[in-house]
Coordinates of C-alpha atoms in Angstrom, one line a residue:
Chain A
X18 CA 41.0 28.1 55.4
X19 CA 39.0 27.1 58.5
X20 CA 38.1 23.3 58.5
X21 CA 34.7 22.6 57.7
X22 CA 32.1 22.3 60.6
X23 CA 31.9 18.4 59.7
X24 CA 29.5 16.2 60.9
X25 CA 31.2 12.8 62.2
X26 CA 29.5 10.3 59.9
X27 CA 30.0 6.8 60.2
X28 CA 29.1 4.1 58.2
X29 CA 26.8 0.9 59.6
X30 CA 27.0 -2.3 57.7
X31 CA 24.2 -4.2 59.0
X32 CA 23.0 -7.6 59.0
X33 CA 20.3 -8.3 56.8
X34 CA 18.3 -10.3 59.8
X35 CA 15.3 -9.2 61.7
X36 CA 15.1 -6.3 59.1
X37 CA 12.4 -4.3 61.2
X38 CA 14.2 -4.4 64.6
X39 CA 17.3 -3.0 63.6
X40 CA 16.5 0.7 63.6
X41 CA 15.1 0.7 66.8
X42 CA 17.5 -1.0 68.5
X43 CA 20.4 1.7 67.0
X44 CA 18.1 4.7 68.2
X45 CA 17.5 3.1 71.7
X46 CA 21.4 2.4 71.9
X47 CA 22.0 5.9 70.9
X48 CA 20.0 7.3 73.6
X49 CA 21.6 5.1 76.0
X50 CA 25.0 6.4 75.2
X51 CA 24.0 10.1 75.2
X52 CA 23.5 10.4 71.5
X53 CA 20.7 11.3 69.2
X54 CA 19.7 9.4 66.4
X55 CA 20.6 11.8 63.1
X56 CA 20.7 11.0 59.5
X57 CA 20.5 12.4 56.2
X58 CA 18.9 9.4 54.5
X59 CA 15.4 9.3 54.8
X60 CA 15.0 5.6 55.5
X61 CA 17.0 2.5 55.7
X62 CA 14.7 -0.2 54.4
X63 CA 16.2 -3.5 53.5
X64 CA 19.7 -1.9 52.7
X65 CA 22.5 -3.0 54.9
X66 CA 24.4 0.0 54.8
X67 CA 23.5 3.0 56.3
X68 CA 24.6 6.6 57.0
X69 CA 24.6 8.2 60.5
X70 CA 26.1 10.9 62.4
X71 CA 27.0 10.5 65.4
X72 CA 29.0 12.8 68.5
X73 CA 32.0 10.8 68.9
X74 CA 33.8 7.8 68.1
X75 CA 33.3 6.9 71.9
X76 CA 30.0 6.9 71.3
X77 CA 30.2 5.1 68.2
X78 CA 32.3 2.4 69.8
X79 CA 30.1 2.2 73.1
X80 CA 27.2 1.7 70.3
X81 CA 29.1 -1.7 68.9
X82 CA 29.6 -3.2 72.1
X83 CA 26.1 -3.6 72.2
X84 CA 24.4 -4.0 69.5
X85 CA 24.0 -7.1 67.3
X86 CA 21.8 -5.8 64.0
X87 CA 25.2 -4.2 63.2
X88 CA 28.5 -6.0 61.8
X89 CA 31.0 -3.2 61.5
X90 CA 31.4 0.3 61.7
X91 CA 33.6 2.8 59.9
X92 CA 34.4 6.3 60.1
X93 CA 33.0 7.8 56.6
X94 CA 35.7 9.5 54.3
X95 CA 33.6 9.0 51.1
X96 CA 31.3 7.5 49.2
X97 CA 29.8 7.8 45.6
X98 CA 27.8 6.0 43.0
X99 CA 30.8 5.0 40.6
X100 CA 34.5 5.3 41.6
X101 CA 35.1 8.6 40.4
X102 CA 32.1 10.0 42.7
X103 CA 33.9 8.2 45.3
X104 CA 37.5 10.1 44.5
X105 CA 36.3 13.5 44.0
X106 CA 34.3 12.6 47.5
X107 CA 37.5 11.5 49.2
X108 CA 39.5 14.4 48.0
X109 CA 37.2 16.6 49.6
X110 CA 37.7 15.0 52.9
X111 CA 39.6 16.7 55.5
X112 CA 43.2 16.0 55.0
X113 CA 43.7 17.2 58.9
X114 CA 41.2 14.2 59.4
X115 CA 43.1 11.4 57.8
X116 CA 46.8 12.1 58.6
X117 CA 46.6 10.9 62.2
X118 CA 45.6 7.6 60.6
X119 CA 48.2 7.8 57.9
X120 CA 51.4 8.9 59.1
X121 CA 54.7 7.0 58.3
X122 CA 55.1 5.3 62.0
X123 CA 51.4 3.7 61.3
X124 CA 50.5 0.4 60.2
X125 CA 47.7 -0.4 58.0
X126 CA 45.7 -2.5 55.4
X127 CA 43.1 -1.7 52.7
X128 CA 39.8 -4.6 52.5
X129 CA 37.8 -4.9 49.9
X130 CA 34.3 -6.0 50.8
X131 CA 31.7 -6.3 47.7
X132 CA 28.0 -7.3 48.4
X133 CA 26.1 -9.3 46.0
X134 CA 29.4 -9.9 44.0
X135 CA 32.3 -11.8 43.8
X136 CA 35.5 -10.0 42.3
X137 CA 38.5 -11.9 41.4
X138 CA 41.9 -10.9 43.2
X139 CA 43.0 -9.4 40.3
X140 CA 39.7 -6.8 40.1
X141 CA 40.2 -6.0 44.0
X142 CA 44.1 -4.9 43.4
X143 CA 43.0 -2.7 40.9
X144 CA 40.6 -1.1 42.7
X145 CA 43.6 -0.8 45.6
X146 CA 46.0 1.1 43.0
X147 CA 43.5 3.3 42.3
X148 CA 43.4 4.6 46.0
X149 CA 46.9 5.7 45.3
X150 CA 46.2 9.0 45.8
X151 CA 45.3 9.0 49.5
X152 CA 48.2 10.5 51.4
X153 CA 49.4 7.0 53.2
X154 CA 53.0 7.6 54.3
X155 CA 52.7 4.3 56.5
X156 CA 53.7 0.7 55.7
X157 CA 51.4 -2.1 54.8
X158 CA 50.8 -4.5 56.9
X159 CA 48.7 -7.5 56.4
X160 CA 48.8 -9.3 59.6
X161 CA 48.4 -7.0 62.3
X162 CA 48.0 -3.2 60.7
X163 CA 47.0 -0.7 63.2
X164 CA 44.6 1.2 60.9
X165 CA 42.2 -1.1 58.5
X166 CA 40.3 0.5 55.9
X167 CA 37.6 -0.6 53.9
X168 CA 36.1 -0.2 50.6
X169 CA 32.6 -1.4 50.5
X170 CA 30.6 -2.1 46.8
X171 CA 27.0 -1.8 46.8
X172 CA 25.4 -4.7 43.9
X173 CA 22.2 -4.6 45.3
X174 CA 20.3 -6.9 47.0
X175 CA 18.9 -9.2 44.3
X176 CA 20.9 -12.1 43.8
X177 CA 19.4 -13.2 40.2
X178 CA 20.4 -9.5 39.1
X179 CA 23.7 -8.6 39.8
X180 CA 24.5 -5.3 38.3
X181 CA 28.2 -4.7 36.4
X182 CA 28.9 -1.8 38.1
X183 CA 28.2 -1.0 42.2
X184 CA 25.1 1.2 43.1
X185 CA 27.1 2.5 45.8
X186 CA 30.5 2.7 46.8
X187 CA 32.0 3.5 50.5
X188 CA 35.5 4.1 51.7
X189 CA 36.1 4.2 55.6
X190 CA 38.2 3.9 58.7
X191 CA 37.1 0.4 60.6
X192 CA 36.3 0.6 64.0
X193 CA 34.6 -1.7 65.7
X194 CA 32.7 -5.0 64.9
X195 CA 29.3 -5.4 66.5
X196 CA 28.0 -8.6 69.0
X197 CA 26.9 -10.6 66.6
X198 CA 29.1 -13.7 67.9
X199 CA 26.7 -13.6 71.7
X200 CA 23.9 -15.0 69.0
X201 CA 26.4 -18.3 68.3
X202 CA 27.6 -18.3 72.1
X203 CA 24.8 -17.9 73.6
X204 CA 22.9 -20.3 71.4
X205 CA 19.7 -22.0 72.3
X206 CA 20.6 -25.1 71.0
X207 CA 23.8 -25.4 73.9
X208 CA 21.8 -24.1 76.2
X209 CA 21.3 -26.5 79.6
X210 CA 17.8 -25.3 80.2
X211 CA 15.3 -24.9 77.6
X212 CA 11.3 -25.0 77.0
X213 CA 9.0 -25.5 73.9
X214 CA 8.9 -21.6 73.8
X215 CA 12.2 -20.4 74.5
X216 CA 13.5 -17.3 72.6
X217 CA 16.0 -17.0 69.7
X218 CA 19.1 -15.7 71.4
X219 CA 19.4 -12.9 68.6
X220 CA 16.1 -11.5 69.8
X221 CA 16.6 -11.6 73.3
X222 CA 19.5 -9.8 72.5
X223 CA 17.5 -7.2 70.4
X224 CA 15.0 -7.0 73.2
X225 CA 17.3 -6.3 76.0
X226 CA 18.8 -3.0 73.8
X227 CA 15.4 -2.1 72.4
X228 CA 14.9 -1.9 76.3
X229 CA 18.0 0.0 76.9
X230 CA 19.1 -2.3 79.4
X231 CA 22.3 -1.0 81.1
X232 CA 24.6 -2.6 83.9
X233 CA 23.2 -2.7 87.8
X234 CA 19.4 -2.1 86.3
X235 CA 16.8 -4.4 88.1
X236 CA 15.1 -6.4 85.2
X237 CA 11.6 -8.2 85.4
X238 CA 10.4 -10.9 83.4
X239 CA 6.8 -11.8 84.5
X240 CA 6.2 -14.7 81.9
X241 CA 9.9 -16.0 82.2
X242 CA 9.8 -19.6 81.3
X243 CA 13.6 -21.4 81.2
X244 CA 15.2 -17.2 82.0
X245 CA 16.3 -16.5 77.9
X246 CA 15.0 -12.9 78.2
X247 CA 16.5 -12.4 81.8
X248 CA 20.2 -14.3 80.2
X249 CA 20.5 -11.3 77.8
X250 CA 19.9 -8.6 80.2
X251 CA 22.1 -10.2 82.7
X252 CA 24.6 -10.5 79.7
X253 CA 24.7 -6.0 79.8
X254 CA 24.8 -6.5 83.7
X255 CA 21.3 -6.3 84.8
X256 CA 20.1 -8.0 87.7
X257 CA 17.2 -9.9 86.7
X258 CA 14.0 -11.4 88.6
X259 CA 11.8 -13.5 86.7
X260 CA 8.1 -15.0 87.6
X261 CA 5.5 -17.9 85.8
X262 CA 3.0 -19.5 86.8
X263 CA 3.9 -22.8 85.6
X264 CA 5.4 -24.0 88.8
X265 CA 8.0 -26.9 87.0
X266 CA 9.1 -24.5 84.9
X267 CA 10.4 -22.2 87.5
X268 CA 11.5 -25.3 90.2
X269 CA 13.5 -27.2 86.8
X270 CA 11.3 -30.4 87.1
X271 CA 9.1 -32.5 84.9
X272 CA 9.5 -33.7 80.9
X273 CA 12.6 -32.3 79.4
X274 CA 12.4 -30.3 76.2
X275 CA 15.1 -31.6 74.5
X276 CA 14.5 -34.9 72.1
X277 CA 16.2 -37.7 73.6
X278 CA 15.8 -36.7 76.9
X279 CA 13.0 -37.8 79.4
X280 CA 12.9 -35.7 82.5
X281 CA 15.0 -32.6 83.3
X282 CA 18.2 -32.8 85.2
X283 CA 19.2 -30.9 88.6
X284 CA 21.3 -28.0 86.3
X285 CA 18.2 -27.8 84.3
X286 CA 16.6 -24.4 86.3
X287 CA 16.5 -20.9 85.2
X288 CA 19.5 -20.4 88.4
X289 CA 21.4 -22.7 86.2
X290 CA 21.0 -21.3 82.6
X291 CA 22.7 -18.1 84.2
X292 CA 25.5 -20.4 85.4
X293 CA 26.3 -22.1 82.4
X294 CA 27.5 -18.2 80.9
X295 CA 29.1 -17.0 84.1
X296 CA 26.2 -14.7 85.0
X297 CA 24.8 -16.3 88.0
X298 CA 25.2 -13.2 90.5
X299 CA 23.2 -11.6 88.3
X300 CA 20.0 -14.2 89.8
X301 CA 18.1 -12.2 92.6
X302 CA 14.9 -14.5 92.9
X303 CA 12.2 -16.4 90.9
X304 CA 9.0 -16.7 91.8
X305 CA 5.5 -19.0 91.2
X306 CA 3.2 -16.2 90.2
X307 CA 0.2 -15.7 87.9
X308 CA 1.6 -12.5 86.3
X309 CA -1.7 -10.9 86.7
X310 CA -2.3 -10.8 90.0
X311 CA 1.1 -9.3 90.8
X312 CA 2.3 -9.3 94.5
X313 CA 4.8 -6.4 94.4
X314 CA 4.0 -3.7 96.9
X315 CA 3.7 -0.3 95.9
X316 CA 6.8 1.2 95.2
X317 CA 8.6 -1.5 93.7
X318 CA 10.9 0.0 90.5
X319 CA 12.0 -2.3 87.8
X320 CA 14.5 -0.2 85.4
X321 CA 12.6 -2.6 82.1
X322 CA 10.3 -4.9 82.0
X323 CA 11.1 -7.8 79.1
X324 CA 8.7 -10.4 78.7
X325 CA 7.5 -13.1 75.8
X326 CA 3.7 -13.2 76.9
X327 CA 1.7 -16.5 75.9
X328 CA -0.1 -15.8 72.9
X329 CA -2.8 -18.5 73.7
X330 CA -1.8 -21.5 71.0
X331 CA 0.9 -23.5 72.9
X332 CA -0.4 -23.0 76.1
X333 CA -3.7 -23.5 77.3
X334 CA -5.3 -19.8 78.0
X335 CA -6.2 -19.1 81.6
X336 CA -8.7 -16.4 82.2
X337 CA -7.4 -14.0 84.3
X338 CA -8.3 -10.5 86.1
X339 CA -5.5 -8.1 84.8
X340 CA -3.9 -5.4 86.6
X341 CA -1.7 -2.3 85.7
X342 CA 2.0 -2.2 86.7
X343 CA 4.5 0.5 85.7
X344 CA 7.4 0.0 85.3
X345 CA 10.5 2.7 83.9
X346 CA 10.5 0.6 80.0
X347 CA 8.7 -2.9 79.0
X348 CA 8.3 -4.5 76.0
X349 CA 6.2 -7.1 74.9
X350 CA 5.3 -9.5 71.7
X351 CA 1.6 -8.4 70.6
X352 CA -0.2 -10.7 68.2
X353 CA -3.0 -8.3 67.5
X354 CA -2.8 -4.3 65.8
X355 CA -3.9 -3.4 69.3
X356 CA -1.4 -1.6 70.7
X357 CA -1.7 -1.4 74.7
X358 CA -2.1 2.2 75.7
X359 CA -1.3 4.2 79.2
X360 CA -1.0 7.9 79.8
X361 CA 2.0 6.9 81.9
X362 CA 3.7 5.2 78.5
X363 CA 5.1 6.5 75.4
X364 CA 5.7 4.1 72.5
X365 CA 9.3 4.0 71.2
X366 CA 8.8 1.2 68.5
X367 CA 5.9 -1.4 67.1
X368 CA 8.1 -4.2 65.3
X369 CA 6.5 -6.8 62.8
X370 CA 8.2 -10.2 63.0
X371 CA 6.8 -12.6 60.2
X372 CA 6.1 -16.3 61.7
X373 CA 3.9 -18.2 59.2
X374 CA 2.9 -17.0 55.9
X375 CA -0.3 -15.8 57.8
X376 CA 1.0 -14.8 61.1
X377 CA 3.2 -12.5 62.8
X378 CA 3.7 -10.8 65.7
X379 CA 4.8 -7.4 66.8
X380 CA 7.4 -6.1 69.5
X381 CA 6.1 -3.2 71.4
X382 CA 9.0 -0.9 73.2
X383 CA 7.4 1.6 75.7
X384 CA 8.6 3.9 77.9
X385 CA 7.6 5.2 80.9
X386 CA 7.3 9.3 80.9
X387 CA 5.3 10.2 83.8
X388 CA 4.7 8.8 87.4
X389 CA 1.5 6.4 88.2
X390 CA -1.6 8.8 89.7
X391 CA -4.2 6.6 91.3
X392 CA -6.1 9.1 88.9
X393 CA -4.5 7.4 85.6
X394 CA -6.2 3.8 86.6
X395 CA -9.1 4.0 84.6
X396 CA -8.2 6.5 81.8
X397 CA -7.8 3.8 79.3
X398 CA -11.3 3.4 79.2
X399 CA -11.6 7.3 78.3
X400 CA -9.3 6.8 75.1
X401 CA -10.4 6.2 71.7
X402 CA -8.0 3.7 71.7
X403 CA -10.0 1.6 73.7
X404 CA -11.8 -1.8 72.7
X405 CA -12.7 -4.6 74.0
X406 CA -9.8 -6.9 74.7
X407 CA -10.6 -9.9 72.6
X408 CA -7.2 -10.7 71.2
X409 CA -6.2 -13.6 72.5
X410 CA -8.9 -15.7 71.5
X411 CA -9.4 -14.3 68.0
X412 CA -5.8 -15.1 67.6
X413 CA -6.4 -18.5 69.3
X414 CA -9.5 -19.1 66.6
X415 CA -7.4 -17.7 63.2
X416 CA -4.5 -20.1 64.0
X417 CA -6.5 -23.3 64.6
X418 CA -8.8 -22.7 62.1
X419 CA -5.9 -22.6 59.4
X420 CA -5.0 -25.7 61.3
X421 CA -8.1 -27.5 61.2
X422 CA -8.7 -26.6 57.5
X423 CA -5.1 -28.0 56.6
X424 CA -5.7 -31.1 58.3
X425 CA -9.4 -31.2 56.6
X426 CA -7.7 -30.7 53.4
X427 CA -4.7 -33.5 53.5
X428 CA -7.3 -35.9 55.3
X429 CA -9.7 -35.0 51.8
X430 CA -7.4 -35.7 49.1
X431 CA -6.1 -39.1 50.9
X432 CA -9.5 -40.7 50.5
X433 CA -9.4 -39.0 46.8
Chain B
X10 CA 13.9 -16.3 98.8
X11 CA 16.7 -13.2 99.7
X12 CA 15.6 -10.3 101.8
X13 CA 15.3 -8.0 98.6
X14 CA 12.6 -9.6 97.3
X15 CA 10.9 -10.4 100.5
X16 CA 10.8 -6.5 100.9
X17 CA 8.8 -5.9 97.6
X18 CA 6.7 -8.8 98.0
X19 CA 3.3 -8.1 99.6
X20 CA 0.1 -10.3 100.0
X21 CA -2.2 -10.6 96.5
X22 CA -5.2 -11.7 97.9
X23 CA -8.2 -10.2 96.2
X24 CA -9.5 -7.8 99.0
X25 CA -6.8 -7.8 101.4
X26 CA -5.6 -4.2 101.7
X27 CA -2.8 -4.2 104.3
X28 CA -0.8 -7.2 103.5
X29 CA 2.9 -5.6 103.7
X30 CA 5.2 -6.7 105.2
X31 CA 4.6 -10.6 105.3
X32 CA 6.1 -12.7 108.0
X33 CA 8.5 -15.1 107.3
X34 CA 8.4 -18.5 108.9
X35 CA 10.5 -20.8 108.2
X36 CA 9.9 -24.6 108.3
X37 CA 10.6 -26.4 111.3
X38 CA 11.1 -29.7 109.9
X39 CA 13.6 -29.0 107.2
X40 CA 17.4 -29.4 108.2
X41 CA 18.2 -26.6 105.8
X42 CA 15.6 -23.6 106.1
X43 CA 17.9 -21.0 105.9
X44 CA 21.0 -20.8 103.4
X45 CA 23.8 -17.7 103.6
X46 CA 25.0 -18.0 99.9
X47 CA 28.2 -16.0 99.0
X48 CA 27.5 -13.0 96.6
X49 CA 30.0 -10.5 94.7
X50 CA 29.8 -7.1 96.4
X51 CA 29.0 -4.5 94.1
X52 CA 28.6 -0.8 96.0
X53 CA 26.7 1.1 93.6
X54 CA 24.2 -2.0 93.2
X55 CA 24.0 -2.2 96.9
X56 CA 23.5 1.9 96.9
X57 CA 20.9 1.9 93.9
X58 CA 19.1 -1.0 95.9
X59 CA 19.4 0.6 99.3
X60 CA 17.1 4.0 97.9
X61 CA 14.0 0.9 96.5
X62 CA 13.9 -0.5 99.9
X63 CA 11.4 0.0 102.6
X64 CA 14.2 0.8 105.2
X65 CA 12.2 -0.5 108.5
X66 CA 11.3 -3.1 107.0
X67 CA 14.6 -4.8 106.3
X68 CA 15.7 -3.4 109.6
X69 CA 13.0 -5.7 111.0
X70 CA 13.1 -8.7 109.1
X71 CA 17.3 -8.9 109.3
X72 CA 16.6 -8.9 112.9
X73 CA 14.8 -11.9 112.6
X74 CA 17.6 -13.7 111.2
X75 CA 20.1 -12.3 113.8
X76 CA 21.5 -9.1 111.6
X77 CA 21.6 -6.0 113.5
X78 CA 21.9 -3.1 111.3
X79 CA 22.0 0.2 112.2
X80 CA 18.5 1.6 113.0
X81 CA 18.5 4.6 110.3
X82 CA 21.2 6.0 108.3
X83 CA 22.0 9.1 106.3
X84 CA 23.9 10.1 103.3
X85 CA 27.1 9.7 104.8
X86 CA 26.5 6.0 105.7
X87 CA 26.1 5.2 101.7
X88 CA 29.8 6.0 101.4
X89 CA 30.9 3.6 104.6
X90 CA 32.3 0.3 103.3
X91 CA 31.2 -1.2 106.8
X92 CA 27.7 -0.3 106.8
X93 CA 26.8 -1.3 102.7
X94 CA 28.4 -4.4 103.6
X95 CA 26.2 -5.3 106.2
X96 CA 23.5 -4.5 104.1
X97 CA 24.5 -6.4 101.3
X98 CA 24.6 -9.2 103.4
X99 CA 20.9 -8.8 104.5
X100 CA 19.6 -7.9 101.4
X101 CA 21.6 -10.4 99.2
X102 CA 23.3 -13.7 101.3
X103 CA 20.8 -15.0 103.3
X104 CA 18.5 -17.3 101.4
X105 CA 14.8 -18.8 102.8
X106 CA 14.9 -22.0 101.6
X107 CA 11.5 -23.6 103.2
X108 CA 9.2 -22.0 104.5
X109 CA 6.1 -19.6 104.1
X110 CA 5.0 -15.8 103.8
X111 CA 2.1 -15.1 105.9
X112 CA -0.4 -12.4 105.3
X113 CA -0.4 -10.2 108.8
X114 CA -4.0 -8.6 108.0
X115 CA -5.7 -11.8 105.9
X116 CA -3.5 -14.9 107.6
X117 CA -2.8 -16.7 104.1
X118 CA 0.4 -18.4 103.8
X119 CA 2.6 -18.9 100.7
X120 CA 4.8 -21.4 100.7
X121 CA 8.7 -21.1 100.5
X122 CA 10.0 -24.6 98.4
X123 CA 13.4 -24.6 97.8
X124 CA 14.1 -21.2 97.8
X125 CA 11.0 -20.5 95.6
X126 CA 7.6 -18.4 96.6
X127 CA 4.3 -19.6 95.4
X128 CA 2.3 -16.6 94.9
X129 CA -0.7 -18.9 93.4
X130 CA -3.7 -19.3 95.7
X131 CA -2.0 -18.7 99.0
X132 CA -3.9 -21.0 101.3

């Protein structure tokens, strides 16, 4: 009997952070790596574990080294809703599929991993035995196996109702854990240089593989503040420029950030944030610039464009003409539903992050799919897309009015 | 300030329409205007790089600075250790500490402070 024309399908277990940026970030690292996003399951929603089929295990490993939405991946060789789904789905696995990973020179363990449950070490040896009927010729090996496999057991995702028995149960091959460690490492809070706005190191992260940064890439931050956005690129090898127009931010002077410090100190530049994680060759320049009035000639190529605009509430807004740059992929935080919109840009991905119970704003990805015409300047206005830019100061209004009406309220009921 | 960026750098005055290339001058008064800085060679940055540039440009401005790099080149050049060195060390090791950029069709300067351009009102 001919083997089966099987897909590769692998197993994500991802972490329940950031919930809307995870998909996007796995299809842009996909594409990076040559491969296609492609899936059975029609969405992932708040689920950590999903189902996806992908080329190769080079791919699939190429895919971990980047991402950090993603704890682990295994290859797939079942899954059901109860444990006997899950045999009678392991049994029909290819045997020719599992014996490299099985014979008797091999190492390996077996891990139990339940979610939303706690089993006792008596309950997870059981469910071991039961496995019994895999065709493991090799030796166990607790320390150092060579192979690990894991059963993973689905309870759901409400803590106050814990089912008896899993909604889903996975068996698979572990190959390779994701980057979530560069969010501890790279860590605002033991960071030399930092600002009242600097970005969570998980998101930067996220933003850089949204952007499909990739090593020797030229990177442009035009709103860079203290260089978080440019570290994480730089992390994946990017060279990285970075532009403000707040002129101590980009020379390191003035009041320090942190709270029992008074001014800044001569390793507190964006230069020296790269130094502090090694990546310092990855500096080309900084520059004092109003980031809409850009003084790059014609010509100029940035691979990605990553940038945390102002939204107009910590800073003080400056009116400012605006220009159009393109650029090969930039991202941006939006605070309105307007979407920016250019004939030479395709959106990728539109992702809502929640920051108050009545504010959030959104991640745009974009792409560039076709050259800059001096034609193209003005076609914005043609678009039914178009309004009126007002944005920033309807934003600016909404947040200060909850503020004011707060403040109103709590200086009411003390005179009560 | 490295040559890289000086060669995508052009004047943003509001109706100023041929300000590319802008001089360098460097400041007089400062003991240290101009820095060579040590930077990790890495060829197929230095090739990527080499295809953004304005060519002449960097030809002309490395003169400035006493780098003499060979007037054109052609495919075969990007696979000569010899010649992407010397343009890694225009493009990347020398650093403009103080100085200024100056407009050639609109004279307005921006100032070069520690290695840093001010693009803001240029004056």
């Amino acid at each position: 009997m001919a083997p089966s024309c099987t897909l590769n399908r692998y197993l994500l277990l991802m972490a329940q952070e950031h919930l809307e940026f995870r998909l996007p970030e796995i299809k842009s690292l996909l594409s990076l790596f040559g491969g296609q996003f492609a899936s059975s399951q029609e969405t992932y929603g708040k689920s950590p574990f999903w189902i996806l089929n992908i080329p190769s295990e080079d791919i699939a490993r190429n895919l971990m080294k980047r991402t950090v939405c993603a704890k682990s991946i295994f290859e797939l060789w079942g899954h059901g809703q109860s444990p006997e789904e899950l045999y009678s789905s392991l049994k029909n696995y290819p045997v020719e599929k599992m014996v490299p990973f099985l014979h008797s020179d091999s190492t390996y363990k077996i891990k139990i991993h339940t979610f939303n449950k706690t089993l006792t070490q008596e309950e997870k040896i059981k469910r071991i035995d039961a496995l019994e009927f895999l065709p493991f010729e090799g030796k166990v090996n607790l320390k150092k196996p060579q192979h690990v496999f894991s059963v993973l057991e689905d309870y759901g995702l409400d803590p106050n109702r814990i089912p008896d028995n899993p909604h889903n149960i996975y068996f698979g091959r572990w190959i390779a854990d994701g980057q979530r460690e560069l969010i501890e490492s790279y860590s605002v809070k033991k960071r030399h240089f930092i600002g009242n706005t600097s970005m969570d190191a998980g998101l930067s992260f996220i933003m850089a593989n949204h952007g499909k940064v990739k090593e020797n890439d030229i990177v442009f931050d035009p709103f860079v503040g203290t260089g978080g956005l440019l570290i994480a690129s730089a992390h994946f090898g990017a060279y990285v420029y970075g532009t403000d127009i707040d002129y101590n931010t980009v020379h390191g002077l003035g009041k320090a950030t942190r709270k029992n410090q008074k001014w800044r100190g001569p390793d507190e530049n964006i230069r020296a944030n790269l130094r502090q994680y090694g990546l310092e060759k990855y500096y080309l320049d900084v520059l004092v610039s109003d980031a809409s009035k850009p003084s790059w000639r014609k010509g100029t190529c940035f691979d990605a464009i990553i940038t945390d605009p102002p939204y107009g509430i910590r800073e003080s807004t400056r009116r400012t003409g605006s220009q159009k740059e393109i650029p090969k992929g930039i991202e941006k935080w939006y605070t309105e539903e307007m979407v920016p919109w250019h004939p030479c840009l395709k959106l990728i991905s539109n992702c809502e992050q929640k920051l108050s119970s009545h504010t959030s704003r959104r991640l745009i990805t974009m792409e560039k799919v076709q050259k800059f015409e001096n034609r193209d300047q003005y076609s914005h206005l043609l678009s039914d897309h178009f309004l009126p830019y007002q944005g920033h100061n309807s934003f600016r209004e909404k947040y200060f009015s909850g503020v004011t009406k707060r403040i109103a309220k709590e200086e009411k009921s003390t005179q009560e | 300030m490295r040559l890289l960026t000086h060669n995508f750098l052009k004047c943003n005055e509001e109706n100023c329409t041929g300000g590319y290339p802008l001089q360098i001058k460097l400041d007089d008064t400062s003991s240290e205007n101009v820095k060579i800085l040590e930077q990790d060679f890495n060829k197929e940055f230095v090739k990527n790089v080499l295809s953004k540039v304005d060519y002449d440009v960097l030809y002309n401005t490395a003169k400035q600075f006493g780098i003499s790099l060979l007037f054109s080149y052609t495919s075969q050049h990007l696979e000569d250790e010899g010649f992407l060195n010397s343009i890694h060390h225009a493009l990347f090791k020398i650093h403009i500490m103080e100085g200024s950029l100056i407009c050639p069709q609109c004279h307005v300067s921006f100032p070069i402070k520690d290695g840093i351009p001010n693009m803001l009102k240029g004056n």
